[in-house]
DNA sequence: CAGCATCCCCGCAGATACTG
DNA sequence: CAGTATCTGCGGGGATGCTG
């Protein structure tokens, strides 16, 4: 049971071989496809599940669930399930998560800022081998 | 032909659906399994292919080649192939690549520093559902 | 609403063999 | 040495259907 979700996804794209270096796993989690987007969204405010799903867009329930569970287990995301009907679950960043999210956002921001240079480099690269 | 390597790997774990947001692709590249390690290694100095392979360890030639080609195409890594026999190829960071590498290293460093907290959180999480 | 459980497919990683 | 080309598996990820 352990992780509770389907077959303990780990959200690691690749487990770096073995137990090699555990920090790699965390890095995988925060830089994973949806991990990045979740962290950045939650940097603004807390979100409900569906709300977050809409905000990110194009994410399946399954993947969002997996991502949130993994991040929660790592202590980066706080899950607040209110015992009401219909169910209401709020997700927010922990202090630890906020630190991670800021790093990730910095990287994402850098990427968008330097996108021009990257695309220029790509064109040069592609053209050089026609 | 275009990318020249095997079936244009793109090194993107997932192409984020479509052309959605191109910056995501760069983010994928620099945070990819081997991308992270390559960038961090190259932050110290330039490396030859095999040298880099040994430094990283447990990376297949194929994946290292793919990673380097992708990063080169993005303008993050400079490839210097000397026309000698036996072949000698040196890889180093471009200015752009150095910026990216520093961001990535910062994230990696943070991860190692906070590893204790993460593992503590994991134990608590796992224990809470036995 | 917020999940959990299954099925299934495609794509990436790894292994292997071959070149300049 | 520094790649390229081809084959194969297996697992991440989407789609679908069901619960409290």
Short mmCIF file of C-alpha atoms (C1' of nucleotides) in Angstrom, two decimals:
data_model
loop_
_atom_site.label_atom_id
_atom_site.label_comp_id
_atom_site.label_asym_id
_atom_site.label_seq_id
_atom_site.Cartn_x
_atom_site.Cartn_y
_atom_site.Cartn_z
CA UNK A 1 0.00 0.00 0.00
CA UNK A 2 2.53 2.53 1.16
CA UNK A 3 1.93 5.32 -1.27
CA UNK A 4 -1.75 4.53 -1.67
CA UNK A 5 -2.12 5.62 -5.25
CA UNK A 6 -1.83 3.35 -8.23
CA UNK A 7 1.28 1.18 -8.07
CA UNK A 8 3.38 3.79 -6.31
CA UNK A 9 4.16 6.00 -9.24
CA UNK A 10 7.00 7.85 -7.55
CA UNK A 11 6.63 10.49 -10.22
CA UNK A 12 10.23 9.89 -11.03
CA UNK A 13 10.69 9.66 -14.72
CA UNK A 14 13.53 7.34 -14.05
CA UNK A 15 14.73 6.22 -10.71
CA UNK A 16 18.32 7.05 -11.48
CA UNK A 17 19.18 3.41 -11.56
CA UNK A 18 19.00 2.45 -7.93
CA UNK A 19 19.10 4.27 -4.64
CA UNK A 20 22.10 5.99 -6.15
CA UNK A 21 21.63 9.52 -4.90
CA UNK A 22 18.31 10.15 -3.17
CA UNK A 23 18.40 13.86 -3.83
CA UNK A 24 17.97 13.15 -7.51
CA UNK A 25 14.50 11.84 -6.77
CA UNK A 26 13.41 15.09 -5.19
CA UNK A 27 14.89 16.95 -8.11
CA UNK A 28 12.89 14.74 -10.44
CA UNK A 29 9.75 15.47 -8.49
CA UNK A 30 10.03 19.22 -8.53
CA UNK A 31 11.15 19.38 -12.15
CA UNK A 32 8.66 16.83 -13.40
CA UNK A 33 6.26 17.89 -16.08
CA UNK A 34 3.38 18.73 -13.80
CA UNK A 35 5.45 19.28 -10.68
CA UNK A 36 6.86 22.47 -12.15
CA UNK A 37 3.47 23.82 -13.06
CA UNK A 38 1.86 22.86 -9.76
CA UNK A 39 4.58 24.49 -7.72
CA UNK A 40 4.46 27.67 -9.73
CA UNK A 41 0.68 27.91 -9.53
CA UNK A 42 0.67 27.34 -5.79
CA UNK A 43 3.18 30.11 -5.37
CA UNK A 44 0.32 32.55 -5.90
CA UNK A 45 -2.23 31.08 -3.56
CA UNK A 46 -3.85 27.85 -2.43
CA UNK A 47 -6.01 25.93 -4.85
CA UNK A 48 -8.72 23.34 -4.77
CA UNK A 49 -8.15 20.20 -6.79
CA UNK A 50 -10.37 20.98 -9.77
CA UNK A 51 -9.43 24.59 -9.64
CA UNK A 52 -5.79 23.67 -9.96
CA UNK A 53 -6.65 21.29 -12.74
CA UNK A 54 -8.32 24.05 -14.70
CA UNK A 55 -5.57 26.52 -13.95
CA UNK A 56 -2.93 24.21 -15.36
CA UNK A 57 -5.03 22.81 -18.16
CA UNK A 58 -4.32 19.71 -20.17
CA UNK A 59 -3.48 17.66 -17.12
CA UNK A 60 -5.31 14.42 -16.43
CA UNK A 61 -6.78 13.84 -13.00
CA UNK A 62 -4.52 10.91 -12.58
CA UNK A 63 -1.34 12.83 -13.18
CA UNK A 64 -2.40 15.74 -11.04
CA UNK A 65 -3.24 13.36 -8.22
CA UNK A 66 0.06 11.59 -8.55
CA UNK A 67 1.98 14.83 -8.67
CA UNK A 68 0.24 16.24 -5.63
CA UNK A 69 0.70 13.06 -3.64
CA UNK A 70 4.35 12.89 -4.43
CA UNK A 71 4.91 16.51 -3.54
CA UNK A 72 2.89 16.09 -0.38
CA UNK A 73 4.95 13.09 0.63
CA UNK A 74 8.12 15.07 0.07
CA UNK A 75 6.75 17.71 2.41
CA UNK A 76 6.48 20.38 -0.27
CA UNK A 77 2.73 20.58 -0.54
CA UNK A 78 0.17 20.75 2.23
CA UNK A 79 -3.12 18.99 1.73
CA UNK A 80 -6.14 20.16 3.62
CA UNK A 81 -9.13 17.86 3.21
CA UNK A 82 -12.26 19.30 4.71
CA UNK A 83 -14.80 16.73 5.92
CA UNK A 84 -17.74 18.19 4.07
CA UNK A 85 -20.09 17.06 1.37
CA UNK A 86 -19.28 17.49 -1.38
CA UNK A 87 -15.61 16.98 -0.56
CA UNK A 88 -13.35 19.99 -0.58
CA UNK A 89 -9.59 19.69 -0.62
CA UNK A 90 -7.24 22.62 -0.60
CA UNK A 91 -3.62 22.46 -1.62
CA UNK A 92 -0.96 24.92 -0.62
CA UNK A 93 2.80 25.13 -0.34
CA UNK A 94 4.65 24.36 2.84
CA UNK A 95 7.60 26.53 3.77
CA UNK A 96 9.85 23.93 2.27
CA UNK A 97 7.72 23.82 -0.84
CA UNK A 98 7.84 27.56 -1.20
CA UNK A 99 11.61 27.45 -1.27
CA UNK A 100 11.55 24.80 -3.94
CA UNK A 101 8.89 26.60 -5.93
CA UNK A 102 10.88 29.79 -5.96
CA UNK A 103 13.91 27.99 -7.32
CA UNK A 104 11.83 26.33 -9.95
CA UNK A 105 10.14 29.54 -10.90
CA UNK A 106 13.51 31.23 -11.21
CA UNK A 107 14.57 28.57 -13.65
CA UNK A 108 11.33 28.80 -15.58
CA UNK A 109 11.58 32.56 -15.72
CA UNK A 110 15.13 32.38 -16.98
CA UNK A 111 14.01 29.99 -19.66
CA UNK A 112 11.30 32.28 -20.96
CA UNK A 113 13.63 35.26 -20.87
CA UNK A 114 16.30 33.47 -22.84
CA UNK A 115 13.91 31.81 -25.25
CA UNK A 116 14.92 34.13 -28.04
CA UNK A 117 18.57 33.17 -27.76
CA UNK A 118 17.71 29.50 -27.66
CA UNK A 119 15.56 29.65 -30.75
CA UNK A 120 18.21 31.63 -32.54
CA UNK A 121 20.76 28.97 -31.64
CA UNK A 122 18.43 26.27 -32.85
CA UNK A 123 17.92 27.89 -36.21
CA UNK A 124 21.67 28.28 -36.62
CA UNK A 125 22.21 24.67 -35.62
CA UNK A 126 19.58 23.33 -37.99
CA UNK A 127 20.65 25.51 -40.86
CA UNK A 128 24.29 24.48 -40.47
CA UNK A 129 23.32 20.97 -41.47
CA UNK A 130 20.96 21.11 -44.39
CA UNK B 1 17.88 14.21 -41.36
CA UNK B 2 17.49 17.48 -39.54
CA UNK B 3 18.77 16.56 -36.11
CA UNK B 4 21.10 13.89 -37.41
CA UNK B 5 20.90 11.61 -34.44
CA UNK B 6 18.54 8.69 -34.11
CA UNK B 7 14.96 9.66 -34.83
CA UNK B 8 15.30 13.13 -33.40
CA UNK B 9 15.05 12.30 -29.75
CA UNK B 10 14.40 15.85 -28.62
CA UNK B 11 15.31 14.73 -25.13
CA UNK B 12 11.92 15.91 -24.06
CA UNK B 13 10.36 13.42 -21.78
CA UNK B 14 7.07 14.55 -23.09
CA UNK B 15 6.45 17.18 -25.64
CA UNK B 16 3.96 18.97 -23.47
CA UNK B 17 1.20 18.00 -25.80
CA UNK B 18 1.91 20.16 -28.80
CA UNK B 19 3.76 23.35 -29.46
CA UNK B 20 1.96 24.58 -26.39
CA UNK B 21 4.65 26.61 -24.73
CA UNK B 22 8.07 26.24 -26.29
CA UNK B 23 9.88 27.30 -23.17
CA UNK B 24 8.76 24.11 -21.52
CA UNK B 25 10.92 22.17 -23.93
CA UNK B 26 14.04 24.01 -22.87
CA UNK B 27 13.09 23.45 -19.28
CA UNK B 28 12.73 19.77 -20.02
CA UNK B 29 16.13 19.69 -21.63
CA UNK B 30 18.01 21.32 -18.80
CA UNK B 31 16.19 19.38 -16.11
CA UNK B 32 16.33 16.06 -17.92
CA UNK B 33 18.01 13.18 -16.21
CA UNK B 34 21.39 13.57 -17.83
CA UNK B 35 20.99 17.21 -18.76
CA UNK B 36 21.24 18.21 -15.12
CA UNK B 37 24.38 16.19 -14.56
CA UNK B 38 26.04 17.31 -17.76
CA UNK B 39 25.43 20.97 -17.05
CA UNK B 40 26.71 20.71 -13.52
CA UNK B 41 29.84 18.84 -14.57
CA UNK B 42 30.61 21.32 -17.31
CA UNK B 43 30.32 24.14 -14.81
CA UNK B 44 33.75 23.14 -13.52
CA UNK B 45 35.59 22.85 -16.80
CA UNK B 46 35.38 21.49 -20.31
CA UNK B 47 35.29 17.76 -20.84
CA UNK B 48 36.00 15.28 -23.58
CA UNK B 49 33.23 12.88 -24.45
CA UNK B 50 34.53 9.77 -22.70
CA UNK B 51 35.84 11.82 -19.87
CA UNK B 52 32.39 13.24 -19.28
CA UNK B 53 30.96 9.80 -19.55
CA UNK B 54 33.21 8.52 -16.81
CA UNK B 55 32.63 11.59 -14.66
CA UNK B 56 28.90 11.09 -14.72
CA UNK B 57 28.96 7.33 -14.63
CA UNK B 58 26.12 5.00 -15.46
CA UNK B 59 25.18 6.89 -18.58
CA UNK B 60 25.06 5.10 -21.91
CA UNK B 61 26.87 6.56 -24.88
CA UNK B 62 23.60 6.98 -26.62
CA UNK B 63 21.98 9.05 -23.92
CA UNK B 64 25.04 11.18 -23.41
CA UNK B 65 25.21 11.84 -27.13
CA UNK B 66 21.54 12.72 -27.27
CA UNK B 67 21.79 14.97 -24.27
CA UNK B 68 24.81 16.80 -25.60
CA UNK B 69 23.27 17.24 -29.04
CA UNK B 70 20.09 18.62 -27.61
CA UNK B 71 21.92 21.02 -25.35
CA UNK B 72 24.18 22.03 -28.21
CA UNK B 73 21.21 22.72 -30.41
CA UNK B 74 19.68 24.87 -27.71
CA UNK B 75 22.90 26.86 -27.63
CA UNK B 76 23.81 25.83 -24.11
CA UNK B 77 26.77 23.62 -24.87
CA UNK B 78 29.65 24.29 -27.22
CA UNK B 79 31.09 21.40 -29.14
CA UNK B 80 34.65 21.58 -30.33
CA UNK B 81 35.59 18.70 -32.63
CA UNK B 82 39.27 18.61 -33.42
CA UNK B 83 40.14 17.05 -36.79
CA UNK B 84 42.71 14.66 -35.43
CA UNK B 85 43.15 10.94 -35.25
CA UNK B 86 41.98 9.56 -32.96
CA UNK B 87 39.06 11.98 -32.79
CA UNK B 88 38.98 14.43 -29.96
CA UNK B 89 35.88 16.38 -29.06
CA UNK B 90 35.66 18.86 -26.25
CA UNK B 91 32.45 20.05 -24.69
CA UNK B 92 32.04 23.23 -22.73
CA UNK B 93 29.31 25.61 -21.67
CA UNK B 94 28.36 28.65 -23.68
CA UNK B 95 27.55 31.84 -21.81
CA UNK B 96 23.91 30.97 -22.12
CA UNK B 97 24.61 27.47 -20.90
CA UNK B 98 26.49 28.76 -17.92
CA UNK B 99 23.50 30.79 -16.84
CA UNK B 100 21.29 27.74 -17.14
CA UNK B 101 23.78 25.52 -15.37
CA UNK B 102 24.01 27.88 -12.45
CA UNK B 103 20.26 27.89 -12.03
CA UNK B 104 20.18 24.14 -12.20
CA UNK B 105 23.01 23.79 -9.77
CA UNK B 106 21.26 26.12 -7.37
CA UNK B 107 18.23 23.89 -7.48
CA UNK B 108 20.32 20.76 -7.05
CA UNK B 109 22.17 22.31 -4.16
CA UNK B 110 18.96 23.32 -2.47
CA UNK B 111 17.71 19.78 -2.87
CA UNK B 112 20.71 18.25 -1.17
CA UNK B 113 20.59 20.80 1.61
CA UNK B 114 16.95 20.15 2.31
CA UNK B 115 17.16 16.42 1.92
CA UNK B 116 16.88 15.87 5.63
CA UNK B 117 13.59 17.72 5.82
CA UNK B 118 12.25 15.85 2.83
CA UNK B 119 13.11 12.46 4.25
CA UNK B 120 11.63 13.42 7.57
CA UNK B 121 8.43 14.45 5.82
CA UNK B 122 8.37 11.19 3.92
CA UNK B 123 8.70 9.12 7.06
CA UNK B 124 5.87 11.06 8.66
CA UNK B 125 3.73 10.65 5.57
CA UNK B 126 4.34 6.93 5.31
CA UNK B 127 3.87 6.31 8.98
CA UNK B 128 0.60 8.20 9.03
CA UNK B 129 -0.91 5.52 6.82
CA UNK B 130 0.18 2.14 8.03
"C1'" DC C 1 -16.07 16.87 -5.91
"C1'" DA C 2 -12.01 14.37 -5.32
"C1'" DG C 3 -10.21 10.74 -5.88
"C1'" DC C 4 -9.10 5.25 -6.92
"C1'" DA C 5 -8.64 1.24 -10.13
"C1'" DT C 6 -7.75 -0.90 -14.88
"C1'" DC C 7 -6.55 -1.28 -19.38
"C1'" DC C 8 -3.61 -0.19 -23.03
"C1'" DC C 9 -0.40 2.17 -26.08
"C1'" DC C 10 3.48 4.76 -27.47
"C1'" DG C 11 8.10 6.44 -26.62
"C1'" DC C 12 12.11 6.55 -24.29
"C1'" DA C 13 16.04 4.20 -22.32
"C1'" DG C 14 19.20 0.55 -22.59
"C1'" DA C 15 21.74 -3.09 -25.15
"C1'" DT C 16 24.06 -4.36 -29.13
"C1'" DA C 17 26.61 -4.05 -33.36
"C1'" DC C 18 28.97 -1.29 -36.77
"C1'" DT C 19 31.89 2.97 -38.78
"C1'" DG C 20 35.47 7.02 -39.80
"C1'" DC D 1 37.77 7.77 -29.70
"C1'" DA D 2 33.39 9.44 -30.75
"C1'" DG D 3 30.01 8.61 -32.52
"C1'" DT D 4 25.70 6.22 -35.71
"C1'" DA D 5 22.00 2.70 -36.72
"C1'" DT D 6 18.64 -0.68 -35.31
"C1'" DC D 7 15.97 -3.59 -32.11
"C1'" DT D 8 13.42 -4.37 -28.05
"C1'" DG D 9 11.23 -3.86 -23.28
"C1'" DC D 10 8.75 -1.73 -19.99
"C1'" DG D 11 6.76 1.78 -17.75
"C1'" DG D 12 4.92 6.51 -17.74
"C1'" DG D 13 0.83 8.57 -18.99
"C1'" DG D 14 -3.79 9.11 -21.10
"C1'" DA D 15 -8.61 7.32 -21.38
"C1'" DT D 16 -12.26 5.29 -19.20
"C1'" DG D 17 -15.24 3.74 -15.49
"C1'" DC D 18 -16.45 3.48 -10.53
"C1'" DT D 19 -16.85 5.17 -5.44
"C1'" DG D 20 -17.71 7.93 -0.82
#
